Amino acid sequence: MKGVWCEHAWLGAEGIADAVRIEVTDAGLAASVLPGVPARVGDVVLRGVVFPAAANAHSHAFHRALRGRTHDRGGTFWTWRETMYRAAAALTPALYEELATAVYAEMVVAGWTSVAEFHYVHHRPDGTPYGQGSEDSDADGPHAMELALARAAVQAGIRLTLLDTCYLAGGFGTPLGADRSRFSDGTAERWLARLAALRTAVSSRYPAHQVTVGAALHSVRAVPERDLAVIAQHLPPEVPLHVHLSEQPAENEDCLAATGCTPTELLSRHGLVTGRLSAVHATHVTERDLGLLGDAGASAVLCPTTEADLADGLGPAGDLLDAGVSLALGSDQHAVVDPWLEMRALEHGERLRTGRRGQVDPERLHGIASLGGAAAQGRRGAGFSPGLAADVMAVDPHTARTAGSSWEQLAYTATAQDVTGVVVGGVLTARDGVHATLGAPGPLLAAAIARLDDAANARNDPASTATWYTQPWEQH
């Protein structure tokens, strides 16, 4: 039986233990955890303090191309969104596979070992499905974009939950614009049929521990009420369901005006607020919303660094926890790809919101980042207990950022720069910021983003030398 030997390991309530050996099954699960033992020949050896790896519960991989490019003219979430749509319009299966591979490699070296990809770029830019011509390969056939993401995850060695997203409208009573036609299947029935075919296609190619398919509603403004009812009736009960929920006050206001209720109340009206639901953001939920989510045993996926970057507001993490809502973390638009910073931002947000320190202690933060994120994906959690996935990350406690920290409190000081080793299923996948098979993520990202830039610029104006991401906000 293969093993992972940890110089030191954080074992939750038991604290830090020295010389911990994790025995790993052929399926990549922890079989036993033995403290105080030497390493064996052939073991993966991790120096520093080892923690359960993090599970990224919300990602839009192509948004990574916007990092550091949308701040020069200010704006809002809604103006940022227009720039994002221009990037989405330029994606092809090949471009997306290249970019997503680089993004997932960036995640792995930071300590994320699974990801829920909230995916809605389904069809060709004109809205026609892939695979309707003479194509018969995965590269350009049915489910071309979805299978590109699956291949990217496998190359990066990250576990993927592909959240195939229903996106049918541009707002309450508003059709999708031409710039978003590739997101839509037209009706809930057609989305459900494609989702079923996709689940079959993925399960025939990949084991569930590697790639699996879940479902998402983009938002209540993007899925008309009639279609919500159809989805509630026909979506298989075992499929995880995610939704962007109350990210912006304008979403709440529009929903109240159109339906007489909040987004959470609207979902509840159709029986969609259940234990399988993960509400992404939940930044502006009401007290009644909190009760509905908590009573149903739903989860909330907070993305604190994205919510700060887009000026969404401070998510009510403490109120959600008090209501009985389970929490998870995501990197969303990838302004930051760092589970340690997401954990810290969650706690800092609560300090800013309440004026008190220590609202979410380190043990709970690690639970949110690891077990909470896995539960939102419908996956087995990672950690040191027998039966958990043998996914762990090691941190150097003696860097300029971590030196002097109590090791139990490294969640308040460490960053991805301090991660010295990442193991997925008992296999060493990254060391010191370098992916074991793909190398350093930086050059991969730079090359992929440059190619997307070329495609986006050519698509928006072949004769122009202006870049697609610096169009004046006033045009939108």
Coordinates of C-alpha atoms in Angstrom, one line a residue:
M1 CA 0.0 0.0 0.0
K2 CA 1.4 3.4 -1.0
G3 CA 1.9 6.1 1.6
V4 CA 2.3 9.8 2.1
W5 CA 4.6 10.8 5.0
C6 CA 4.1 14.2 6.6
E7 CA 6.8 15.9 8.7
H8 CA 3.9 17.5 10.7
A9 CA 0.2 17.2 10.1
W10 CA -2.8 19.1 11.4
L11 CA -5.4 16.6 12.6
G12 CA -8.2 18.9 13.4
A13 CA -9.3 18.9 17.0
E14 CA -6.3 16.7 17.8
G15 CA -4.0 19.5 16.8
I16 CA -0.6 19.1 15.2
A17 CA 1.1 15.7 15.2
D18 CA 4.6 14.8 14.1
A19 CA 5.8 12.2 11.6
V20 CA 2.4 11.2 10.3
R21 CA 2.1 8.5 7.7
I22 CA -1.1 8.2 5.6
E23 CA -1.6 4.8 4.1
V24 CA -3.4 5.2 0.7
T25 CA -5.6 2.7 -1.1
D26 CA -5.4 2.0 -4.8
A27 CA -8.5 4.1 -5.1
G28 CA -6.7 7.1 -3.6
L29 CA -8.4 7.1 -0.2
A30 CA -6.8 7.3 3.2
A31 CA -6.8 3.8 4.7
S32 CA -5.1 4.6 8.0
V33 CA -3.3 7.5 9.6
L34 CA -0.3 6.7 11.8
P35 CA 1.4 9.4 13.8
G36 CA 4.9 9.1 15.1
V37 CA 6.2 6.6 12.5
P38 CA 9.1 6.9 10.0
A39 CA 8.7 7.2 6.3
R40 CA 9.0 4.1 4.2
V41 CA 10.8 3.6 0.9
G42 CA 8.6 4.9 -1.9
D43 CA 6.5 7.2 0.2
V44 CA 5.7 10.7 -0.9
V45 CA 7.5 12.9 1.7
L46 CA 6.0 16.3 2.6
R47 CA 8.0 18.7 4.6
G48 CA 6.4 21.4 6.8
V49 CA 2.8 21.3 8.1
V50 CA 0.3 19.3 6.1
F51 CA -3.4 20.2 5.9
P52 CA -6.4 18.7 4.1
A53 CA -6.4 20.1 0.5
A54 CA -9.0 22.6 -0.4
A55 CA -12.1 22.0 -2.7
N56 CA -12.9 24.9 -5.0
A57 CA -16.7 25.1 -5.1
H58 CA -17.1 27.8 -7.7
S59 CA -15.1 28.5 -10.8
H60 CA -15.5 30.2 -14.2
A61 CA -12.2 29.2 -15.8
F62 CA -12.2 31.6 -18.7
H63 CA -12.7 34.6 -16.3
R64 CA -9.0 34.1 -15.4
A65 CA -8.2 36.0 -18.7
L66 CA -9.7 39.2 -17.1
R67 CA -7.4 39.3 -14.1
G68 CA -5.8 42.8 -13.7
R69 CA -7.5 44.2 -16.8
T70 CA -10.8 45.7 -15.8
H71 CA -9.9 48.2 -13.1
D72 CA -8.7 51.3 -15.1
R73 CA -12.2 52.8 -15.7
G74 CA -13.9 51.8 -12.5
G75 CA -17.4 50.6 -13.3
T76 CA -19.6 48.1 -11.6
F77 CA -20.3 44.4 -11.7
W78 CA -22.6 45.0 -14.6
T79 CA -20.0 46.8 -16.7
W80 CA -17.4 44.2 -15.8
R81 CA -19.9 41.6 -17.1
E82 CA -19.8 43.1 -20.6
T83 CA -16.1 42.6 -20.9
M84 CA -16.5 39.0 -19.7
Y85 CA -19.1 38.4 -22.5
R86 CA -16.5 39.5 -25.1
A87 CA -14.1 36.9 -23.8
A88 CA -16.7 34.2 -23.8
A89 CA -17.5 35.0 -27.5
A90 CA -14.0 34.2 -28.5
L91 CA -13.6 30.8 -26.9
T92 CA -13.3 27.7 -29.0
P93 CA -12.9 24.2 -27.6
A94 CA -9.2 24.2 -28.3
L95 CA -8.7 27.6 -26.7
Y96 CA -10.8 26.7 -23.7
E97 CA -8.9 23.5 -23.2
E98 CA -5.6 25.3 -23.2
L99 CA -6.7 28.1 -20.9
A100 CA -8.5 25.8 -18.5
T101 CA -5.5 23.5 -18.3
A102 CA -3.4 26.4 -17.2
V103 CA -6.0 27.7 -14.7
Y104 CA -6.5 24.2 -13.2
A105 CA -2.7 23.9 -12.9
E106 CA -2.6 27.2 -11.1
M107 CA -5.3 25.9 -8.7
V108 CA -3.4 22.6 -8.0
V109 CA -0.1 24.2 -7.1
A110 CA -2.0 26.6 -4.7
G111 CA -3.7 23.7 -2.9
W112 CA -7.1 23.2 -4.6
T113 CA -7.5 19.6 -5.6
S114 CA -11.1 19.6 -6.8
V115 CA -13.2 22.2 -8.6
A116 CA -16.8 22.8 -9.4
E117 CA -16.8 24.5 -12.9
F118 CA -19.9 26.6 -13.4
H119 CA -20.0 26.2 -17.1
Y120 CA -22.4 27.9 -19.6
V121 CA -20.4 28.4 -22.8
H122 CA -22.1 25.4 -24.4
H123 CA -22.5 26.1 -28.2
R124 CA -20.8 27.8 -31.1
P125 CA -20.8 31.6 -31.0
D126 CA -23.9 31.8 -33.2
G127 CA -25.8 29.5 -30.9
T128 CA -25.7 26.3 -33.0
P129 CA -24.7 23.2 -31.1
Y130 CA -21.4 21.5 -31.7
G131 CA -21.5 18.2 -33.5
Q132 CA -24.2 19.1 -36.0
G133 CA -21.9 19.0 -39.0
S134 CA -19.6 16.2 -40.2
E135 CA -17.5 16.4 -37.0
D136 CA -17.3 13.2 -35.0
S137 CA -14.4 13.8 -32.7
D138 CA -14.4 15.1 -29.1
A139 CA -12.5 18.2 -30.3
D140 CA -15.4 19.5 -32.3
G141 CA -18.3 17.1 -31.9
P142 CA -21.2 16.9 -29.4
H143 CA -20.3 18.4 -26.0
A144 CA -17.1 19.8 -27.4
M145 CA -16.7 22.6 -24.9
E146 CA -17.6 20.4 -21.9
L147 CA -15.2 17.6 -22.9
A148 CA -12.5 20.2 -23.4
L149 CA -12.9 21.2 -19.8
A150 CA -12.8 17.5 -18.8
R151 CA -9.6 17.0 -20.7
A152 CA -8.1 20.1 -19.1
A153 CA -8.9 18.8 -15.6
V154 CA -7.4 15.4 -16.3
Q155 CA -4.2 17.0 -17.6
A156 CA -3.9 19.2 -14.5
G157 CA -4.7 16.3 -12.1
I158 CA -7.6 18.1 -10.5
R159 CA -11.0 16.5 -9.7
L160 CA -13.7 18.1 -11.7
T161 CA -17.4 18.6 -11.0
L162 CA -18.7 20.1 -14.3
L163 CA -21.8 22.1 -13.4
D164 CA -23.6 22.3 -16.7
T165 CA -25.6 25.5 -16.5
C166 CA -29.1 26.4 -17.7
Y167 CA -29.0 30.0 -19.1
L168 CA -32.1 30.9 -21.1
A169 CA -32.9 34.6 -20.6
G170 CA -31.2 38.0 -20.4
G171 CA -33.3 39.1 -17.4
F172 CA -36.9 39.0 -16.2
G173 CA -39.0 39.1 -19.4
T174 CA -35.9 39.9 -21.5
P175 CA -34.5 37.5 -24.2
L176 CA -30.8 36.7 -24.4
G177 CA -28.8 39.1 -26.6
A178 CA -26.8 37.8 -29.6
D179 CA -23.6 38.0 -27.5
R180 CA -25.0 35.3 -25.2
S181 CA -26.8 33.0 -27.7
R182 CA -24.1 30.4 -27.3
F183 CA -25.1 30.0 -23.6
S184 CA -28.7 28.9 -24.3
D185 CA -30.5 25.7 -25.1
G186 CA -33.7 27.6 -25.7
T187 CA -35.9 25.7 -23.2
A188 CA -35.5 23.8 -20.0
E189 CA -36.6 20.6 -21.7
R190 CA -33.7 20.9 -24.3
W191 CA -31.2 21.8 -21.5
L192 CA -32.3 18.7 -19.5
A193 CA -32.0 16.5 -22.6
R194 CA -28.5 17.8 -23.3
L195 CA -27.5 17.4 -19.7
A196 CA -28.6 13.8 -19.7
A197 CA -26.6 13.1 -22.8
L198 CA -23.6 14.9 -21.3
R199 CA -23.7 12.8 -18.1
T200 CA -23.7 9.7 -20.2
A201 CA -20.8 10.9 -22.4
V202 CA -18.7 11.9 -19.4
S203 CA -19.4 8.8 -17.4
S204 CA -18.4 6.6 -20.3
R205 CA -15.0 8.4 -20.5
Y206 CA -14.0 9.1 -16.9
P207 CA -14.4 7.6 -13.5
A208 CA -16.5 9.7 -11.1
H209 CA -13.6 10.4 -8.8
Q210 CA -12.0 12.2 -11.7
V211 CA -14.8 13.9 -13.6
T212 CA -18.5 14.0 -12.8
V213 CA -21.4 16.2 -14.0
G214 CA -23.7 18.3 -11.9
A215 CA -26.2 21.1 -12.7
A216 CA -26.6 24.8 -12.3
L217 CA -29.1 27.5 -12.9
H218 CA -27.2 30.6 -13.9
S219 CA -29.6 32.8 -11.8
V220 CA -33.3 33.4 -11.4
R221 CA -33.0 36.3 -13.9
A222 CA -31.6 33.9 -16.5
V223 CA -34.1 31.0 -16.1
P224 CA -37.8 32.0 -16.5
E225 CA -40.3 30.8 -13.9
R226 CA -41.9 28.4 -16.3
D227 CA -38.5 26.7 -16.8
L228 CA -37.8 26.6 -13.1
A229 CA -40.9 24.5 -12.6
V230 CA -39.9 22.1 -15.4
I231 CA -36.4 21.7 -13.9
A232 CA -37.7 21.1 -10.4
Q233 CA -39.9 18.3 -11.7
H234 CA -37.4 16.6 -14.0
L235 CA -33.8 17.1 -12.7
P236 CA -32.6 13.8 -11.3
P237 CA -32.5 14.1 -7.4
E238 CA -28.9 12.8 -7.1
V239 CA -27.5 15.7 -9.2
P240 CA -26.0 18.6 -7.2
L241 CA -27.6 21.9 -8.1
H242 CA -25.9 25.3 -7.9
V243 CA -27.2 28.8 -8.6
H244 CA -25.9 32.4 -8.5
L245 CA -28.1 33.9 -5.8
S246 CA -28.6 37.5 -4.6
E247 CA -25.1 38.5 -5.7
Q248 CA -26.3 42.1 -6.4
P249 CA -29.1 44.3 -4.9
A250 CA -30.4 44.9 -8.4
E251 CA -31.1 41.2 -8.8
N252 CA -33.2 41.2 -5.7
E253 CA -35.0 44.4 -6.8
D254 CA -35.7 43.0 -10.3
C255 CA -37.0 39.7 -8.9
L256 CA -39.3 41.4 -6.4
A257 CA -40.7 43.6 -9.2
A258 CA -41.2 40.7 -11.5
T259 CA -42.4 38.0 -9.2
G260 CA -43.2 39.6 -5.8
C261 CA -40.6 37.6 -4.0
T262 CA -36.8 37.4 -3.5
P263 CA -34.7 35.0 -5.6
T264 CA -34.5 32.5 -2.7
E265 CA -38.3 32.7 -2.2
L266 CA -38.8 32.2 -6.0
L267 CA -36.7 29.0 -5.9
S268 CA -38.5 27.8 -2.8
R269 CA -41.8 28.4 -4.5
H270 CA -40.8 25.8 -7.1
G271 CA -39.3 23.3 -4.6
L272 CA -35.7 24.0 -5.6
V273 CA -34.4 25.0 -2.1
T274 CA -33.3 21.6 -0.8
G275 CA -30.3 19.9 0.7
R276 CA -28.7 19.5 -2.7
L277 CA -28.8 23.3 -3.4
S278 CA -25.6 25.4 -3.3
A279 CA -26.4 29.1 -3.3
V280 CA -23.4 30.9 -4.8
H281 CA -22.6 34.3 -3.2
A282 CA -25.9 34.8 -1.2
T283 CA -24.4 38.3 -0.5
H284 CA -27.8 40.1 -0.2
V285 CA -30.1 37.5 1.2
T286 CA -32.8 38.5 3.6
E287 CA -33.6 37.2 7.1
R288 CA -36.4 35.1 5.6
D289 CA -34.0 33.8 2.9
L290 CA -31.6 32.7 5.6
G291 CA -34.4 30.7 7.2
L292 CA -35.4 29.0 4.0
L293 CA -31.9 28.0 3.2
G294 CA -31.1 26.8 6.7
D295 CA -34.3 24.9 7.1
A296 CA -33.6 23.1 3.8
G297 CA -30.1 22.2 4.8
A298 CA -28.7 24.0 1.7
S299 CA -25.2 25.2 1.2
A300 CA -23.8 28.6 0.4
V301 CA -20.6 29.1 -1.7
L302 CA -18.8 32.3 -0.8
C303 CA -16.1 33.7 -3.0
P304 CA -14.7 36.5 -0.8
T305 CA -11.9 37.7 -3.1
T306 CA -14.1 37.9 -6.1
E307 CA -16.9 39.6 -4.1
A308 CA -14.4 42.2 -3.1
D309 CA -13.0 42.6 -6.6
L310 CA -16.4 43.2 -8.1
A311 CA -17.6 45.3 -5.2
D312 CA -20.5 42.9 -4.5
G313 CA -20.5 43.5 -0.8
L314 CA -19.7 41.4 2.3
G315 CA -21.4 38.0 2.4
P316 CA -23.2 37.3 5.7
A317 CA -21.1 34.2 6.6
G318 CA -21.9 34.3 10.3
D319 CA -25.6 34.7 9.7
L320 CA -25.6 31.8 7.2
L321 CA -23.8 29.6 9.7
D322 CA -26.1 30.6 12.5
A323 CA -29.1 29.7 10.3
G324 CA -27.7 26.2 9.7
V325 CA -26.4 26.8 6.2
S326 CA -23.2 24.9 5.3
L327 CA -20.5 27.0 3.8
A328 CA -18.0 26.4 1.0
L329 CA -15.4 28.6 -0.8
G330 CA -14.7 29.3 -4.4
S331 CA -12.3 31.4 -6.5
D332 CA -15.1 32.3 -9.0
Q333 CA -13.5 34.8 -11.5
H334 CA -10.0 34.0 -10.2
A335 CA -8.9 37.5 -9.2
V336 CA -7.0 35.3 -6.8
V337 CA -6.4 31.6 -6.9
D338 CA -5.4 30.9 -3.3
P339 CA -7.5 28.9 -0.8
W340 CA -5.5 30.5 2.1
L341 CA -6.5 34.0 1.0
E342 CA -10.1 32.9 0.5
M343 CA -10.2 31.5 4.1
R344 CA -8.7 34.6 5.5
A345 CA -10.9 36.9 3.5
L346 CA -14.0 35.1 4.8
E347 CA -12.9 35.7 8.4
H348 CA -11.8 39.3 7.6
G349 CA -15.2 40.0 6.1
E350 CA -16.9 38.9 9.3
R351 CA -14.6 41.1 11.3
L352 CA -15.4 44.1 9.1
R353 CA -19.1 43.3 9.2
T354 CA -19.4 42.7 13.0
G355 CA -16.5 44.7 14.5
R356 CA -15.3 41.5 16.3
R357 CA -12.3 39.2 15.7
G358 CA -12.3 35.4 15.7
Q359 CA -15.7 35.0 14.1
V360 CA -14.7 31.9 12.2
D361 CA -11.8 30.0 13.9
P362 CA -9.1 28.2 11.9
E363 CA -10.5 24.7 12.5
R364 CA -13.9 25.8 11.0
L365 CA -12.1 27.6 8.1
H366 CA -10.3 24.5 7.1
G367 CA -13.5 22.5 7.3
I368 CA -15.3 25.1 5.1
A369 CA -12.4 25.1 2.6
S370 CA -12.1 21.3 2.4
L371 CA -15.1 19.3 3.5
G372 CA -17.6 22.1 2.7
G373 CA -16.3 22.5 -0.8
A374 CA -16.4 18.8 -1.4
A375 CA -19.9 18.4 -0.1
A376 CA -21.1 21.2 -2.4
Q377 CA -19.7 19.2 -5.3
G378 CA -21.3 15.9 -4.1
R379 CA -17.8 14.6 -3.6
R380 CA -16.0 12.7 -0.9
G381 CA -14.1 15.1 1.4
A382 CA -10.3 15.2 1.7
G383 CA -8.3 14.7 4.9
F384 CA -6.6 12.3 7.3
S385 CA -9.5 10.1 8.4
P386 CA -9.9 6.7 6.9
G387 CA -12.2 6.8 3.9
L388 CA -11.5 10.4 3.0
A389 CA -9.7 11.3 -0.2
A390 CA -5.9 11.4 0.3
D391 CA -5.7 15.0 -1.0
V392 CA -3.4 17.1 1.2
M393 CA -1.2 20.2 0.9
A394 CA 2.0 21.0 2.8
V395 CA 2.9 24.5 4.0
D396 CA 6.3 25.9 5.0
P397 CA 5.8 27.4 8.5
H398 CA 9.1 29.4 8.3
T399 CA 8.6 31.8 5.4
A400 CA 8.6 35.5 5.7
R401 CA 4.8 35.3 5.9
T402 CA 4.4 32.3 8.3
A403 CA 7.5 32.6 10.5
G404 CA 6.5 32.8 14.2
S405 CA 2.9 31.9 13.5
S406 CA 1.2 29.3 15.7
W407 CA 0.9 26.4 13.3
E408 CA -2.8 25.9 14.3
Q409 CA -3.3 29.5 13.1
L410 CA -1.6 29.3 9.7
A411 CA -4.9 29.9 8.1
Y412 CA -4.5 33.5 9.2
T413 CA -1.0 34.0 7.7
A414 CA -0.1 31.5 5.0
T415 CA -0.7 32.0 1.2
A416 CA -0.3 29.8 -1.8
Q417 CA 3.3 31.0 -2.0
D418 CA 4.0 29.0 1.1
V419 CA 2.5 25.7 -0.3
T420 CA 5.4 23.3 -0.8
G421 CA 3.6 20.2 -1.9
V422 CA 0.2 19.0 -3.1
V423 CA -0.9 15.4 -3.2
V424 CA -4.1 14.2 -5.0
G425 CA -5.2 10.7 -4.3
G426 CA -1.8 9.9 -2.8
V427 CA 0.1 11.1 -5.8
L428 CA 2.4 14.1 -5.6
T429 CA 1.0 16.6 -8.1
A430 CA 2.9 19.8 -7.4
R431 CA 5.9 20.9 -5.4
D432 CA 7.1 24.4 -4.7
G433 CA 4.7 26.1 -7.1
V434 CA 5.6 23.8 -10.0
H435 CA 3.1 21.3 -11.4
A436 CA 4.5 17.7 -11.6
T437 CA 3.7 17.2 -15.3
L438 CA 2.8 20.7 -16.6
G439 CA 5.6 22.8 -15.1
A440 CA 5.1 26.3 -13.8
P441 CA 1.6 27.6 -14.4
G442 CA 2.7 31.2 -15.3
P443 CA 4.0 30.5 -18.8
L444 CA 1.0 28.3 -19.5
L445 CA -1.3 31.1 -18.5
A446 CA 0.5 33.7 -20.4
A447 CA 0.5 31.7 -23.6
A448 CA -3.2 30.7 -23.3
I449 CA -4.3 34.3 -22.5
A450 CA -2.3 35.7 -25.4
R451 CA -4.0 33.3 -27.8
L452 CA -7.4 34.2 -26.4
D453 CA -6.5 37.9 -26.8
D454 CA -5.7 37.3 -30.5
A455 CA -9.0 35.5 -31.1
A456 CA -11.0 38.1 -29.2
N457 CA -9.4 41.1 -30.9
A458 CA -10.0 39.5 -34.3
R459 CA -13.6 38.7 -33.5
N460 CA -14.4 42.2 -32.2
D461 CA -12.7 44.2 -34.9
P462 CA -10.2 42.6 -37.2
A463 CA -9.0 46.0 -38.4
S464 CA -8.5 47.5 -34.9
T465 CA -5.4 47.5 -32.8
A466 CA -7.4 48.2 -29.6
T467 CA -7.6 45.4 -27.1
W468 CA -11.0 43.8 -26.4
Y469 CA -10.7 44.3 -22.7
T470 CA -10.2 48.1 -22.7
Q471 CA -13.3 49.2 -24.6
P472 CA -14.7 52.3 -22.9
W473 CA -17.4 51.5 -20.4
E474 CA -19.6 54.2 -21.9
Q475 CA -20.2 52.0 -24.9
H476 CA -22.1 49.6 -22.7

